[in-house]
Each structure stands twice: as structure tokens, then as C-alpha cells.
């Protein structure tokens, strides 16, 4: 071996040793960092992109009634492509595209495309998604019953295929295990709470969770046995079921804990002093009273999370947009329809405004969640009472929850 070859061999050996040393240090540092961090629970990554683009076909694998009255039915959904389902954030919802038979016109029923959102009601599981749907009866004999919910109850059977958009929405539980959660579900508003609760119990069994579930009585008490079993097995889950109209056979202490409504007074009486993250979902009356009451009680706006299942105007003091006056006398031009109208502040949204003037625009959830009414703005600006659930690109707006804040030209 020549001197040059020997030198090259020694240099190569030194380089190898150096590389191994660096590799070991980096690996040890990563391992130390990982062990120093508290265990991060499994949750979908925080990003607004959908887990899949557009619609995906799901087969109904199972149907289960969740209440004695059989007014709330769970649908278990499995993807037709057989691939594992991505996780979602507990509290998020799915969007469905349905073709329902409209009321017969001159004896001929046509298929009507509709879009509706339903919260995921179980914790993430790669094998299935679950939604739980309440049948919406007609509010009075002259009105039709709810289109989508009755279609699900009456027509969707095991084996049927549904078109579904990826889980979405900004209403989901904070994964920080150190902040106790207060989950308030009114009626069918229990569905996102079930997802949060089931996830907490699986991932953070020590986390303190106070569940307030407001409903009429045991006839419509959804997930009754499951919730009671979870509470019996997990001391960190504090259960407060509130019946407003108990049946004669309902027993306080066995079927429910309180009589009346879930209100601030009940929370003050039953919640120990401390900081909580509040999650509220329920009928408009609950949302419109409880959410502002929490803010007035001194709960920071950032600790109050809420979702309405339809049009519900919640005025939260200090929330962005809530103090802005409703503008009037604004010119709104619907470019494709060739109509120019004056916004006079009478309508709750641009969607109501368009419909009142006979302009046909697409719509779905009417609460800023599904994106069906997303419309391009050619000019002008739109304001929202609070940030919509559906993410949309700049230069677009959501008609169902938006109001004009300057002269507006819409593509519609
Ligand atoms: C993010 C999100 C999550 C949701 N999660 C759930 C969930 O987990 N479970 C659930 O059950 N729902 C959920 N919803 C609500 C759901 O999307 C639907 O709004 C609900 O099922 C009613 O839809 P529908 O088509 O049956 O009723 P629609 O046809 O939209 O009618 C709504 C109501 O109005 C009545 N009505 C119809 N016509 C008139 C009229 N001319 N005048 C007065 N009243 C009229 C109907 O009878 C019905 O009671 C959620 C909504 C959102 C936005």
C-alpha cells in the first residue's frame, strides 16, 4: 500500500466515524425531544385541506335507532373503494349529496338534488364513519316535512350508496388534555358531543369532561345506555342530563339529573370553579341564550366554541363581526341573472335576499357549512357575523351567511 492510499483509507475511516457520530447525536436529540413532550393524542392534522377532493362513494353498512321514539337513526358508512378512512377532528361533519323525490307536481315527482351536512357522531375509526340523523317533521300541516332527514329515515337502507364529501368544519375539541371540557348538546346537537366524548374517553381517559345533555324526556334520549355506561366506567366524565318534560315513568337520579333547561344558572351551580373549554351545539333557543350568557359570565370568547345545525344568529359580545351594524342601501348586482337590486337590510343573508327576489342560486345547509352557495364576487365585499365553517378562496363569498358591506357584483 502506497502512502497516498494509506492516507485516503485513514481519511475515509475518519469521515465514516464523524458521520456515525452526527447521526447518533441527531437520533438521540430526537428521541429526547419526543420523550420530553406530553403524549400527543391521535387527531387529524390541523389543516384546512379536505382528506379527499370532491365526492366519495360510501355504502351504508348498518342502521341503528338511538332513541326509544326511533326519531334518531345512526348510519354506519364504509367507503366503496375499501381504503382506510382518514382520521377527522371530533366535532367535524360530513356533507352529503342526495337526489330526493320532490313533491309531485301534476302527479309527476321529479328528482331534486340537495346537499346537507351531518356531524360525525363517533370517534375516528379507519373502518367506518357514523352519522346520526333526526327525522324532522313538518312544523305545521301546511308545510312539508324535512326533505333529507325523512329521506334518510324512509329510504336509505343497508347496502345503499351515498355520495359524501370529506370531514370538514372548524368546530372540534381542543386536543390539550390539561383543559377540562364542557360539552353542551341540546337535542340532536348531542351528535358532535358524542364524537368528542368517545374520542376523549379513548385517548384521554383522565381528562375532566362535563357533559350537559338537554332534551325532553327518555323517549328521545339518544345513546342513553352508552352514555350511562361511559359515565359509570369513567369517573372523569361528569354527567348532567336535563329533561324539560319528563315522562311519568322517568326517574330523576336514574334517567336524568336535572329538570328544566341547560342554562347559565345550571352551569354556575354544577361546575366547580376553574377554566374550561365550552362546546355548545343545539337548537337556536339554546345557542342564542347560552352562548352570549357564557361570554357575559366572563368566559373568554376564545374558550367558547359553538355550532348551529341551521340558520341561527348567535351574538357573542366581542366576536369579530358581531358588533358591525347591518348596512343598508347597497347595490347588489347578480351578473348572470342580469338583475341589479338594492339591499335594504331586511334579509338575514344574501341567499334570502336572492330568493325573495326570485333569483335562483344553489344552496344547501344555510349555515355556512356545506359550500353549496359559494359564489364568485366580481366586485365588492361581504361581511359575516362569524367566520363560516366552509373554507373558500378569496374573491368568493358564501351567500347563505353573508351580507354585502359595499356595492357588490356577484357572478350568479
Ligand atoms: C354542520 C351541521 C351539522 C349537522 N349535523 C346534524 C346531525 O348530526 N344530525 C341531524 O339530524 N342534523 C344535523 N344537521 C342538520 C341537517 O343538516 C339538516 O338541516 C336537517 O336534517 C334538516 O334537513 P331536512 O332536509 O330534513 O329539512 P328541510 O327540508 O331543510 O326543512 C327544514 C325544516 O323546515 C320545515 N319546512 C319545510 N318547508 C317549510 C316552509 N315552507 N316553511 C316553514 N317550515 C318549512 C321542514 O318541515 C323541516 O322541519 C347539521 C347541520 C349542519 C349545518
XYZ file of C-alpha atoms in Angstrom, residues 140-331:
192
model
C -97.472 22.644 10.653
C -99.814 20.689 8.342
C -99.407 23.187 5.514
C -95.627 22.629 5.333
C -93.729 19.607 4.008
C -91.609 17.501 6.389
C -87.821 17.824 6.220
C -86.568 16.573 2.854
C -83.227 14.981 3.663
C -83.869 13.640 7.176
C -87.082 11.884 6.117
C -85.384 10.554 3.012
C -82.655 9.013 5.190
C -85.186 7.512 7.611
C -87.627 6.226 4.991
C -85.442 5.280 2.028
C -81.784 4.785 2.941
C -81.214 1.118 3.730
C -78.207 -1.120 4.352
C -76.360 -1.569 1.042
C -77.362 1.799 -0.403
C -74.597 4.031 -1.743
C -74.239 7.683 -0.734
C -72.057 10.477 -2.132
C -70.062 12.092 0.661
C -67.574 14.955 0.957
C -64.573 14.657 3.300
C -64.910 15.583 7.008
C -64.807 19.343 7.467
C -65.560 22.122 9.900
C -63.882 24.305 12.497
C -65.954 23.057 15.438
C -63.828 20.379 17.106
C -62.379 19.608 20.515
C -59.070 21.134 21.605
C -56.700 18.156 21.988
C -54.945 19.708 25.038
C -55.635 17.117 27.771
C -54.993 19.647 30.545
C -58.021 21.843 29.845
C -61.291 20.347 31.098
C -64.070 20.347 28.512
C -67.722 21.250 28.978
C -69.825 19.645 26.244
C -73.362 21.020 25.892
C -75.660 19.190 23.475
C -79.299 20.156 23.019
C -81.496 17.560 21.285
C -79.806 16.267 18.137
C -76.929 18.657 18.974
C -75.624 15.711 21.021
C -74.021 14.223 17.858
C -70.733 16.207 17.749
C -70.536 15.849 21.560
C -70.698 12.058 21.211
C -67.744 12.166 18.853
C -65.747 14.375 21.238
C -66.717 12.279 24.256
C -65.894 8.933 22.639
C -62.548 10.338 21.469
C -61.683 11.748 24.920
C -62.515 8.502 26.642
C -60.388 6.513 24.193
C -57.442 8.932 24.028
C -57.517 10.944 27.258
C -59.428 8.924 29.861
C -58.088 11.144 32.682
C -59.358 14.385 31.082
C -62.193 16.007 33.011
C -65.280 16.237 30.787
C -68.637 17.657 31.914
C -71.453 16.575 29.605
C -74.719 18.570 29.650
C -77.382 16.951 27.506
C -80.708 18.800 27.257
C -83.790 17.061 25.858
C -87.447 16.493 26.614
C -87.530 13.029 28.182
C -86.398 9.401 27.995
C -88.364 8.807 24.760
C -85.859 10.896 22.814
C -82.805 10.202 24.983
C -80.267 9.177 22.313
C -77.285 6.946 23.180
C -78.784 6.580 26.700
C -77.186 3.267 27.660
C -73.842 4.064 26.055
C -73.560 7.426 27.839
C -74.569 5.889 31.183
C -72.037 3.078 30.763
C -69.280 5.558 29.903
C -70.115 7.665 32.966
C -70.147 4.586 35.235
C -66.758 3.424 33.950
C -65.015 6.822 33.829
C -65.037 8.988 36.973
C -63.568 11.900 34.936
C -66.847 12.111 32.989
C -69.430 14.172 34.887
C -72.909 13.570 33.555
C -75.719 16.152 33.627
C -78.789 15.015 31.686
C -81.523 17.653 31.755
C -85.155 16.753 30.912
C -87.582 19.592 30.221
C -90.722 17.384 30.143
C -90.035 14.065 31.902
C -92.467 11.181 31.245
C -94.368 9.795 34.235
C -92.050 6.803 34.298
C -88.842 8.900 34.159
C -86.912 8.938 37.399
C -84.657 11.803 38.452
C -81.293 10.400 39.544
C -81.740 7.349 37.328
C -82.768 8.643 33.877
C -81.795 12.290 34.300
C -80.039 14.543 36.792
C -81.904 17.856 36.459
C -85.299 19.114 35.340
C -85.550 22.266 33.192
C -83.136 23.530 30.582
C -79.402 23.740 30.190
C -78.777 27.357 31.118
C -76.147 29.513 32.777
C -77.758 29.068 36.173
C -77.321 25.281 35.944
C -73.696 25.613 34.815
C -72.918 28.003 37.685
C -74.483 25.623 40.209
C -72.810 22.464 38.939
C -69.400 23.417 37.526
C -66.538 23.645 40.016
C -64.539 26.880 39.788
C -61.882 26.771 37.071
C -61.088 27.261 33.400
C -62.977 25.221 30.821
C -63.294 24.995 27.075
C -67.032 25.116 26.275
C -68.525 23.344 23.235
C -72.178 24.114 22.516
C -74.500 22.698 19.848
C -78.268 22.686 19.918
C -81.477 24.362 18.807
C -81.469 28.127 18.121
C -83.050 28.957 21.521
C -80.208 27.228 23.405
C -77.491 28.753 21.257
C -78.922 32.251 21.339
C -79.234 32.295 25.129
C -76.377 30.165 26.436
C -73.545 31.323 24.181
C -73.893 35.071 24.959
C -74.586 34.226 28.637
C -71.236 32.420 28.871
C -69.479 35.490 27.500
C -71.327 37.716 29.978
C -70.314 35.339 32.780
C -66.714 36.185 31.888
C -65.728 33.137 29.836
C -63.202 34.366 27.236
C -64.612 34.288 23.705
C -61.723 32.011 22.704
C -62.943 29.370 25.193
C -66.473 29.203 23.767
C -66.962 27.049 20.659
C -70.351 26.521 19.091
C -72.095 25.161 16.033
C -75.631 25.686 14.801
C -77.314 22.996 12.710
C -79.091 25.593 10.621
C -79.625 29.324 10.436
C -79.119 30.642 13.986
C -77.817 34.078 14.723
C -75.638 33.969 17.846
C -74.495 37.359 19.081
C -71.286 36.905 21.039
C -70.025 40.182 22.518
C -66.536 40.919 21.237
C -66.594 38.318 18.451
C -65.397 39.552 15.079
C -68.207 40.991 13.006
C -70.901 40.756 15.685
C -70.815 44.459 16.521
C -70.797 45.653 12.930
C -74.010 47.452 12.003
C -76.126 45.927 9.252
C -75.535 48.121 6.227
C -78.462 49.214 4.071
C -78.981 50.866 0.689
C -76.292 48.837 -1.023
C -76.446 47.998 -4.705
